[in-house]
Every structure is written in structure tokens, then in C-alpha cells.
Amino acid sequence: MSPRGQGAASGGPEGAAGQRRGIGVLVSGEGSNLQALLDAGLPVVAVASNRPDVRALERAAGAGVASAVFELGAYDDRDARDAAMADWLESHRVGLVVCAGYMQLLRPVFLARFSGRVVNVHPAPLPDFPGAHPLEDVLAAGAPAAAATVHFVDEGVDTGEVIAAESVAVLPGDSVETLRARVHEAEHRLLPKVVGELCAR
Ligand code: GRF
């Protein structure tokens, strides 16, 4: 099945040797990190979501960036979904994939297509606080800090090599929400910087 596309189908910037140089962003929800990449003027050429009707897709449309939805239920299994998503990203000449609030694990069939070119932003120190509820875990552990963390994606849950991190101190009286707000500020600084550096490589 083909993805449900939205917005203009745009090709990405291409290097002199024809390399794929655009950024593909994977999202599942709000998309504030996608917005930070767009606001930084980075060459985001494609946005893929596993969920329809999320704010991140509105942000892509607002920026005139091609987007598509790859809901798991529309495919036979995760491998088929991830292969279709990789095909679509390659058709937009994506050379670097950024998971920005993408709440699904990527299958090996996808990672093999973008070997060493998939990164994720995570709101807590790694390897200490992986998983889907890291800020809850930071507070429950009495840890001194969360962190905006950008890391390479491998087949594990937040187990890939850390590229850069910015510590965010836990303050007295912090809730998950107050801590998350400060981590987001750090993410919006760090992610565009790291992605810009990776694009320049
Ligand atoms: C970020 O805090 C990121 O660390 C985590 O999911 C959140 C996504 O936020 N993986 P947004 O959708 O970019 O606003």
C-alpha cells in the first residue's frame, strides 16, 4: 500500500556527486523538535509519521515540506511498514534520518538502508535512562539531572552511541511537566546544532 501523502513532493538538495543530502524527520506527535530543525533553516525534505492528525504534520505542511503517514495497521507487519517508509524517504533523497519524538522502534530492514545515518533525540541521560518514560524514571530515581541527548539509532531501545548531550538539572519541586519543559528548551538548542554538523560531514 502506498503512504497517504500530504503537501508538496519535494526533492532534497543534492550534492555534486549525486549524494542524498536531505533530512527526513520521523514524528509521532507534537513536533516541537521538527519545528526547531525547520526554524534553523536545515534542509528538511520529508516528514514521516506513524500517526495521522498530529501537530507535527501541520508543522510540515506549514513549512511546505512533503509528509506522509505510515500507520502500522495499513501494512502486513513492521518490516513491511518500515520498508515502505524507507522507500518513501529515499524517493525524497533523504540522506539523514532524525527521529524527533518518533515513538516506534525501527526495524533492521530500515536501519540497513540508512546505515549510520539515523539519529534520535531523547530527554534523559543515556545509557542510564532509556525507554518511553525516562523523565518519570529520572525523578523516581532521585537523579540530579535529565539531559537533552542526541544519539545514533541502533536496533535496541536508546542503546546507540551518544553524539552529544546537554544536562538539565532537576530543581526542587520539579514535576515531569516542569522538567520536560526545560529539557525541550535544551533539545531545541542541541538537536539543530548536532544535525547541522552531521549534514556538513
Ligand atoms: C522529546 O522530548 C524527545 O526527547 C522525545 O520525545 C519528545 C518529542 O517532542 N523522544 P516533540 O514531538 O519534538 O515536541
Coordinates of N, CA and C and ligand atoms in Angstrom, one line a residue:
M1 N 0.8 -1.2 0.0 CA 0.0 0.0 0.0 C 0.9 1.2 0.0
S2 N 0.4 2.2 -0.7 CA 1.2 3.4 -0.7 C 0.9 4.3 0.5
P3 N 1.8 5.2 0.9 CA 1.5 6.0 2.1 C 0.5 7.1 1.7
R4 N -0.1 7.6 2.7 CA -1.0 8.8 2.4 C -0.2 10.0 2.5
G5 N 0.1 10.6 1.3 CA 1.0 11.8 1.3 C 0.2 13.0 1.5
Q6 N 0.9 14.0 2.0 CA 0.4 15.3 2.2 C 1.4 16.3 1.8
G7 N 1.0 17.5 1.3 CA 1.9 18.5 1.0 C 2.6 18.2 -0.3
A8 N 3.5 19.1 -0.7 CA 4.3 19.0 -1.9 C 5.3 17.9 -1.9
A9 N 5.4 17.2 -3.0 CA 6.5 16.2 -3.1 C 7.8 16.9 -3.5
S10 N 8.6 17.2 -2.6 CA 9.8 18.0 -3.0 C 11.0 17.1 -3.0
G11 N 11.9 17.3 -3.9 CA 13.2 16.6 -3.9 C 14.1 17.4 -2.9
G12 N 15.1 16.8 -2.4 CA 16.0 17.5 -1.5 C 17.2 18.0 -2.2
P13 N 18.0 18.8 -1.5 CA 19.3 19.3 -2.1 C 20.2 18.1 -2.3
E14 N 20.9 18.2 -3.4 CA 21.7 17.1 -3.8 C 23.2 17.5 -4.0
G15 N 24.1 16.7 -3.5 CA 25.5 17.0 -3.6 C 26.0 16.9 -5.1
A16 N 27.2 17.4 -5.3 CA 27.7 17.4 -6.7 C 27.8 16.0 -7.2
A17 N 28.1 15.0 -6.3 CA 28.3 13.6 -6.7 C 26.9 12.9 -6.7
G18 N 25.8 13.6 -6.5 CA 24.5 13.0 -6.5 C 24.2 12.3 -5.2
Q19 N 24.9 12.6 -4.1 CA 24.6 12.0 -2.9 C 23.2 12.5 -2.4
R20 N 22.6 11.7 -1.6 CA 21.4 12.1 -1.0 C 21.7 12.9 0.2
R21 N 21.2 14.2 0.3 CA 21.7 15.1 1.3 C 20.6 15.7 2.2
G22 N 19.3 15.4 1.9 CA 18.3 16.0 2.6 C 18.0 15.3 3.9
I23 N 17.3 15.9 4.8 CA 17.0 15.4 6.1 C 15.5 14.9 6.1
G24 N 15.3 13.7 6.6 CA 14.0 13.1 6.8 C 13.7 13.1 8.3
V25 N 12.6 13.5 8.7 CA 12.3 13.6 10.1 C 11.1 12.6 10.4
L26 N 11.3 11.7 11.4 CA 10.2 10.8 11.8 C 9.6 11.4 13.1
V27 N 8.2 11.4 13.1 CA 7.5 12.0 14.2 C 6.3 11.1 14.6
S28 N 5.8 11.4 15.8 CA 4.6 10.8 16.2 C 3.6 11.7 16.9
G29 N 4.0 13.0 17.1 CA 3.1 13.8 17.9 C 3.3 15.3 17.7
E30 N 3.8 16.0 18.7 CA 3.7 17.5 18.8 C 4.7 18.1 17.7
G31 N 5.9 17.5 17.6 CA 6.8 18.0 16.6 C 7.5 19.3 16.9
S32 N 7.7 19.6 18.2 CA 8.5 20.9 18.5 C 9.9 20.8 18.1
N33 N 10.5 19.5 18.1 CA 11.9 19.4 17.7 C 12.0 19.5 16.1
L34 N 10.9 19.0 15.4 CA 10.9 19.2 14.0 C 10.9 20.7 13.7
Q35 N 10.1 21.4 14.5 CA 10.0 22.9 14.3 C 11.3 23.5 14.5
A36 N 12.1 23.1 15.5 CA 13.4 23.7 15.7 C 14.3 23.4 14.6
L37 N 14.2 22.3 13.9 CA 15.1 22.0 12.7 C 14.7 22.9 11.6
L38 N 13.3 23.0 11.4 CA 12.9 23.9 10.3 C 13.3 25.4 10.6
D39 N 13.1 25.8 11.8 CA 13.5 27.2 12.2 C 15.0 27.5 12.0
A40 N 15.8 26.4 12.1 CA 17.2 26.6 12.0 C 17.6 26.6 10.5
G41 N 16.6 26.4 9.6 CA 16.9 26.5 8.2 C 17.6 25.3 7.6
L42 N 17.5 24.2 8.4 CA 18.2 22.9 7.9 C 17.3 22.3 6.8
P43 N 18.0 21.5 5.9 CA 17.3 21.1 4.7 C 16.4 19.8 5.0
V44 N 15.3 20.1 5.7 CA 14.3 19.0 5.9 C 13.5 18.9 4.7
V45 N 13.5 17.7 4.1 CA 12.8 17.5 2.8 C 11.6 16.5 2.9
A46 N 11.5 15.8 4.0 CA 10.4 14.8 4.2 C 10.1 14.6 5.6
V47 N 8.9 14.5 6.0 CA 8.4 14.2 7.3 C 7.5 13.0 7.3
A48 N 7.8 11.9 8.0 CA 7.0 10.7 8.1 C 6.5 10.5 9.5
S49 N 5.2 10.2 9.6 CA 4.6 10.0 10.9 C 4.0 8.6 10.9
N50 N 3.9 7.9 12.1 CA 3.2 6.7 12.2 C 1.8 6.9 12.7
R51 N 1.4 8.2 12.9 CA 0.1 8.5 13.3 C -0.5 9.7 12.5
P52 N -1.7 9.6 12.1 CA -2.3 10.7 11.3 C -2.7 11.8 12.3
D53 N -3.0 13.0 11.8 CA -3.7 14.0 12.5 C -2.8 14.5 13.7
V54 N -1.5 14.5 13.6 CA -0.7 15.0 14.7 C -0.2 16.4 14.3
R55 N 0.1 17.2 15.3 CA 0.6 18.5 15.2 C 1.8 18.6 14.3
A56 N 2.7 17.6 14.4 CA 3.9 17.6 13.6 C 3.6 17.7 12.1
L57 N 2.6 17.0 11.7 CA 2.2 17.0 10.2 C 1.7 18.4 9.8
E58 N 1.1 19.1 10.7 CA 0.7 20.5 10.4 C 1.9 21.4 10.3
R59 N 2.9 21.1 11.1 CA 4.1 21.9 11.1 C 4.8 21.7 9.7
A60 N 4.9 20.4 9.3 CA 5.5 20.1 8.0 C 4.7 20.8 6.9
A61 N 3.4 20.8 6.9 CA 2.6 21.4 5.8 C 2.9 22.9 5.9
G62 N 2.9 23.5 7.1 CA 3.2 24.9 7.2 C 4.5 25.4 6.6
A63 N 5.4 24.4 6.6 CA 6.8 24.8 6.0 C 6.9 24.3 4.6
G64 N 5.8 23.7 4.0 CA 5.9 23.3 2.6 C 6.7 22.1 2.4
V65 N 6.9 21.3 3.5 CA 7.7 20.0 3.4 C 6.8 18.8 3.2
A66 N 7.2 18.0 2.3 CA 6.4 16.8 2.0 C 6.2 15.9 3.2
S67 N 5.1 15.3 3.4 CA 4.9 14.5 4.6 C 4.0 13.3 4.1
A68 N 4.1 12.2 4.9 CA 3.3 11.0 4.7 C 3.1 10.3 6.0
V69 N 2.0 9.5 6.1 CA 1.6 8.7 7.3 C 1.8 7.3 7.0
F70 N 2.5 6.6 7.9 CA 2.8 5.2 7.7 C 2.2 4.5 9.0
E71 N 0.9 4.3 9.0 CA 0.3 3.6 10.2 C 0.6 2.1 10.1
L72 N 0.9 1.5 11.2 CA 1.3 0.1 11.2 C 0.1 -0.7 10.7
G73 N -1.1 -0.4 11.1 CA -2.3 -1.2 10.7 C -2.5 -1.3 9.2
A74 N -1.8 -0.4 8.4 CA -2.0 -0.4 7.0 C -1.1 -1.4 6.3
Y75 N -0.2 -2.1 7.0 CA 0.8 -3.0 6.5 C 0.7 -4.3 7.1
D76 N 1.3 -5.3 6.4 CA 1.3 -6.7 7.0 C 2.0 -6.8 8.3
D77 N 3.1 -6.1 8.4 CA 3.9 -6.2 9.7 C 4.8 -5.0 9.7
R78 N 5.6 -4.9 10.8 CA 6.6 -3.8 11.0 C 7.6 -3.7 9.9
D79 N 8.1 -4.9 9.4 CA 9.1 -4.9 8.4 C 8.5 -4.2 7.1
A80 N 7.3 -4.6 6.8 CA 6.7 -4.0 5.5 C 6.5 -2.5 5.7
R81 N 6.0 -2.1 6.9 CA 5.8 -0.7 7.1 C 7.2 0.1 7.0
D82 N 8.2 -0.4 7.7 CA 9.5 0.3 7.7 C 10.1 0.3 6.3
A83 N 9.9 -0.8 5.5 CA 10.5 -0.8 4.2 C 9.8 0.2 3.3
A84 N 8.5 0.3 3.5 CA 7.7 1.3 2.7 C 8.2 2.8 3.1
M85 N 8.4 3.0 4.3 CA 8.8 4.3 4.8 C 10.2 4.6 4.3
A86 N 11.1 3.6 4.3 CA 12.5 3.8 3.7 C 12.4 4.1 2.2
D87 N 11.5 3.4 1.5 CA 11.4 3.7 0.1 C 11.0 5.2 -0.1
W88 N 10.0 5.6 0.7 CA 9.4 7.0 0.5 C 10.5 8.0 0.8
L89 N 11.3 7.8 1.9 CA 12.3 8.7 2.3 C 13.4 8.8 1.2
E90 N 13.8 7.6 0.7 CA 14.8 7.6 -0.4 C 14.3 8.3 -1.7
S91 N 13.0 8.2 -1.9 CA 12.4 8.9 -3.1 C 12.5 10.4 -3.0
H92 N 12.6 10.8 -1.7 CA 12.8 12.3 -1.5 C 14.3 12.6 -1.2
R93 N 15.2 11.7 -1.6 CA 16.6 11.9 -1.5 C 17.1 12.2 -0.1
V94 N 16.5 11.6 0.9 CA 16.9 11.7 2.3 C 18.2 11.0 2.5
G95 N 19.2 11.7 3.1 CA 20.5 11.1 3.4 C 20.7 11.0 4.9
L96 N 19.9 11.7 5.7 CA 20.0 11.6 7.2 C 18.6 11.6 7.8
V97 N 18.4 10.6 8.7 CA 17.0 10.5 9.3 C 17.1 10.9 10.7
V98 N 16.2 11.8 11.1 CA 16.1 12.3 12.5 C 14.8 11.8 13.1
C99 N 14.9 11.0 14.2 CA 13.8 10.6 15.0 C 13.5 11.7 16.0
A100 N 12.4 12.4 15.9 CA 12.1 13.5 16.8 C 10.8 13.3 17.4
G101 N 10.8 12.6 18.5 CA 9.5 12.2 19.1 C 8.8 11.1 18.4
Y102 N 9.6 10.2 17.7 CA 9.0 9.1 17.0 C 9.0 7.9 17.9
M103 N 7.8 7.4 18.2 CA 7.5 6.5 19.3 C 7.5 5.0 18.9
Q104 N 8.2 4.7 17.8 CA 8.3 3.3 17.4 C 9.7 2.9 17.2
L105 N 10.0 1.6 17.5 CA 11.4 1.1 17.2 C 11.5 0.9 15.7
L106 N 12.7 1.2 15.1 CA 12.9 1.0 13.7 C 13.5 -0.4 13.5
R107 N 12.9 -1.1 12.5 CA 13.4 -2.5 12.2 C 14.7 -2.5 11.5
P108 N 15.5 -3.6 11.6 CA 16.8 -3.7 10.9 C 16.6 -3.4 9.4
V109 N 15.5 -3.7 8.8 CA 15.3 -3.5 7.3 C 15.4 -2.0 7.0
F110 N 15.0 -1.2 8.0 CA 15.1 0.3 7.8 C 16.5 0.7 8.0
L111 N 17.0 0.3 9.2 CA 18.4 0.8 9.6 C 19.4 0.5 8.5
A112 N 19.3 -0.7 7.9 CA 20.3 -1.1 6.9 C 20.3 -0.1 5.7
R113 N 19.1 0.5 5.4 CA 19.0 1.4 4.3 C 19.7 2.7 4.6
F114 N 19.8 3.1 5.9 CA 20.4 4.4 6.3 C 21.5 4.1 7.3
S115 N 22.4 3.3 6.9 CA 23.4 2.8 7.9 C 24.2 3.9 8.5
G116 N 24.2 4.1 9.8 CA 25.0 5.1 10.5 C 24.4 6.5 10.2
R117 N 23.2 6.6 9.7 CA 22.6 7.9 9.3 C 21.2 8.1 9.9
V118 N 21.1 7.5 11.1 CA 19.8 7.7 11.8 C 20.1 8.1 13.2
V119 N 19.5 9.2 13.6 CA 19.8 9.7 15.0 C 18.4 10.0 15.7
N120 N 18.5 10.0 17.0 CA 17.3 10.2 17.8 C 17.6 11.2 18.9
V121 N 16.5 12.0 19.3 CA 16.7 12.9 20.5 C 15.9 12.3 21.6
H122 N 16.5 12.2 22.8 CA 16.0 11.5 23.9 C 16.1 12.5 25.1
P123 N 15.1 12.5 26.0 CA 15.1 13.6 27.1 C 15.8 13.3 28.4
A124 N 16.7 12.3 28.4 CA 17.3 11.9 29.6 C 18.7 11.3 29.3
P125 N 19.6 11.2 30.4 CA 20.9 10.7 30.2 C 20.9 9.2 29.8
L126 N 21.7 8.9 28.8 CA 21.9 7.5 28.3 C 23.3 7.1 28.7
P127 N 23.5 5.8 29.0 CA 22.6 4.7 29.0 C 21.7 4.5 30.2
D128 N 21.7 5.5 31.1 CA 21.1 5.3 32.4 C 19.5 5.3 32.4
F129 N 19.0 6.1 31.5 CA 17.5 6.3 31.5 C 16.9 6.1 30.1
P130 N 16.9 4.9 29.5 CA 16.3 4.7 28.2 C 14.8 4.5 28.4
G131 N 14.1 4.3 27.2 CA 12.7 3.9 27.3 C 11.8 5.0 27.1
A132 N 10.5 4.7 27.3 CA 9.4 5.6 26.9 C 9.0 6.6 28.0
H133 N 9.5 6.3 29.2 CA 9.1 7.2 30.3 C 10.4 7.7 31.1
P134 N 11.3 8.2 30.4 CA 12.6 8.5 31.1 C 12.6 9.6 32.1
L135 N 11.7 10.6 31.9 CA 11.6 11.7 32.9 C 11.0 11.2 34.2
E136 N 10.0 10.4 34.1 CA 9.4 9.7 35.3 C 10.5 9.0 36.0
D137 N 11.3 8.3 35.2 CA 12.4 7.4 35.8 C 13.5 8.3 36.5
V138 N 13.8 9.4 35.9 CA 14.8 10.3 36.5 C 14.3 10.8 37.8
L139 N 13.0 11.2 37.9 CA 12.5 11.8 39.1 C 12.4 10.7 40.2
A140 N 11.9 9.5 39.8 CA 11.7 8.4 40.7 C 13.1 7.9 41.3
A141 N 14.1 8.0 40.5 CA 15.5 7.6 40.9 C 16.2 8.7 41.8
G142 N 15.6 9.9 41.9 CA 16.2 11.0 42.6 C 17.5 11.4 41.9
A143 N 17.6 11.2 40.6 CA 18.8 11.6 39.8 C 18.9 13.1 39.8
P144 N 20.2 13.6 39.7 CA 20.4 15.1 39.8 C 20.0 15.8 38.5
A145 N 19.9 15.1 37.4 CA 19.7 15.8 36.1 C 19.0 14.9 35.1
A146 N 18.2 15.5 34.3 CA 17.8 14.9 33.0 C 18.8 15.4 31.9
A147 N 18.6 15.2 30.7 CA 19.5 15.7 29.7 C 18.9 15.6 28.3
A148 N 19.1 16.7 27.5 CA 18.8 16.6 26.1 C 19.9 15.7 25.5
T149 N 19.6 14.6 24.9 CA 20.6 13.7 24.4 C 20.3 13.3 22.9
V150 N 21.3 13.5 22.1 CA 21.2 13.0 20.7 C 22.1 11.9 20.5
H151 N 21.6 10.8 20.0 CA 22.4 9.6 19.8 C 22.1 8.9 18.5
F152 N 23.0 8.1 18.0 CA 22.8 7.2 16.8 C 21.7 6.2 17.2
V153 N 20.9 5.8 16.3 CA 19.9 4.7 16.5 C 20.5 3.4 16.0
D154 N 20.4 2.4 16.9 CA 20.6 1.0 16.5 C 19.4 0.2 16.8
E155 N 19.5 -1.1 16.8 CA 18.3 -1.9 16.9 C 17.7 -2.0 18.4
G156 N 18.5 -1.5 19.3 CA 18.0 -1.5 20.7 C 17.1 -0.3 21.1
V157 N 16.7 -0.3 22.3 CA 15.9 0.8 22.8 C 16.9 1.9 23.4
D158 N 17.1 2.9 22.6 CA 18.0 4.0 23.1 C 19.4 3.5 23.5
T159 N 19.9 2.6 22.7 CA 21.2 2.0 23.0 C 22.4 2.5 22.1
G160 N 22.1 3.2 21.1 CA 23.1 3.6 20.2 C 24.1 4.7 20.8
E161 N 25.2 4.8 20.1 CA 26.3 5.7 20.6 C 25.7 7.2 20.8
V162 N 26.1 7.8 21.9 CA 25.7 9.2 22.2 C 26.6 10.1 21.4
I163 N 26.0 11.1 20.7 CA 26.7 12.0 19.9 C 27.0 13.3 20.8
A164 N 25.9 13.7 21.5 CA 26.1 15.0 22.3 C 24.9 15.0 23.3
A165 N 25.2 15.6 24.4 CA 24.1 15.7 25.5 C 24.3 17.1 26.2
E166 N 23.2 17.6 26.6 CA 23.2 18.9 27.4 C 22.4 18.6 28.7
S167 N 23.1 18.6 29.8 CA 22.5 18.3 31.1 C 21.4 19.3 31.5
V168 N 20.3 18.8 32.1 CA 19.3 19.7 32.6 C 19.0 19.4 34.0
A169 N 19.4 20.3 34.9 CA 19.3 19.9 36.4 C 17.9 19.8 36.8
V170 N 17.7 18.8 37.7 CA 16.4 18.7 38.4 C 16.3 19.7 39.5
L171 N 15.3 20.5 39.5 CA 15.1 21.5 40.5 C 14.2 21.0 41.6
P172 N 14.3 21.6 42.8 CA 13.4 21.2 43.9 C 11.9 21.5 43.5
G173 N 11.1 20.5 43.7 CA 9.6 20.7 43.4 C 9.3 20.4 41.9
D174 N 10.3 19.9 41.1 CA 10.1 19.6 39.7 C 9.0 18.5 39.6
S175 N 8.1 18.7 38.6 CA 7.2 17.6 38.2 C 7.8 17.2 36.8
V176 N 7.2 16.1 36.3 CA 7.6 15.7 35.0 C 7.3 16.8 34.0
E177 N 6.2 17.5 34.1 CA 5.9 18.6 33.2 C 6.9 19.7 33.2
T178 N 7.3 20.2 34.4 CA 8.2 21.3 34.5 C 9.6 20.9 34.0
L179 N 10.0 19.7 34.4 CA 11.3 19.2 33.9 C 11.3 19.1 32.4
R180 N 10.2 18.5 31.8 CA 10.1 18.3 30.4 C 10.2 19.6 29.6
A181 N 9.6 20.7 30.2 CA 9.6 22.0 29.5 C 11.1 22.5 29.4
R182 N 11.9 22.3 30.4 CA 13.3 22.8 30.4 C 14.1 21.8 29.5
V183 N 13.8 20.5 29.5 CA 14.5 19.6 28.6 C 14.2 20.0 27.1
H184 N 13.0 20.3 26.8 CA 12.6 20.7 25.5 C 13.4 21.9 25.0
E185 N 13.6 22.9 25.9 CA 14.4 24.1 25.5 C 15.8 23.6 25.1
A186 N 16.4 22.7 25.9 CA 17.7 22.3 25.6 C 17.7 21.5 24.3
E187 N 16.7 20.6 24.1 CA 16.7 19.8 22.9 C 16.6 20.8 21.7
H188 N 15.9 21.8 21.8 CA 15.7 22.7 20.6 C 17.0 23.5 20.3
R189 N 17.9 23.6 21.3 CA 19.2 24.2 21.0 C 20.1 23.1 20.4
L190 N 20.1 21.9 21.1 CA 21.1 20.9 20.8 C 20.9 20.2 19.5
L191 N 19.6 19.8 19.2 CA 19.3 19.0 18.0 C 19.7 19.7 16.7
P192 N 19.3 20.9 16.5 CA 19.7 21.6 15.2 C 21.2 21.7 15.1
K193 N 21.9 21.9 16.2 CA 23.4 22.1 16.1 C 24.0 20.7 15.7
V194 N 23.6 19.6 16.3 CA 24.2 18.3 16.0 C 23.8 17.9 14.6
V195 N 22.5 18.1 14.2 CA 22.1 17.7 12.9 C 22.8 18.5 11.8
G196 N 23.0 19.8 12.1 CA 23.7 20.7 11.2 C 25.2 20.2 11.0
E197 N 25.8 19.7 12.1 CA 27.1 19.2 12.0 C 27.2 17.9 11.2
L198 N 26.2 17.1 11.4 CA 26.1 15.8 10.7 C 25.9 16.0 9.2
C199 N 25.1 17.0 8.9 CA 24.8 17.3 7.4 C 26.1 17.8 6.8
A200 N 27.0 18.5 7.5 CA 28.2 19.0 6.9 C 29.3 18.0 6.7
R201 N 29.1 16.8 7.3 CA 30.1 15.8 7.2 C 30.2 15.2 5.8
Ligands
GRF1 C1 11.2 14.9 23.0 O1 11.3 15.3 24.3 C2 12.1 13.8 22.7 O2 13.2 13.8 23.5 C3 11.3 12.6 22.9 O3 10.0 12.9 22.5 C4 9.8 14.3 22.7 C5 9.3 14.8 21.4 O4 8.8 16.1 21.5 N1 11.9 11.4 22.2 P1 8.3 16.9 20.2 O5 7.3 16.0 19.5 O6 9.5 17.1 19.3 O7 7.7 18.2 20.7

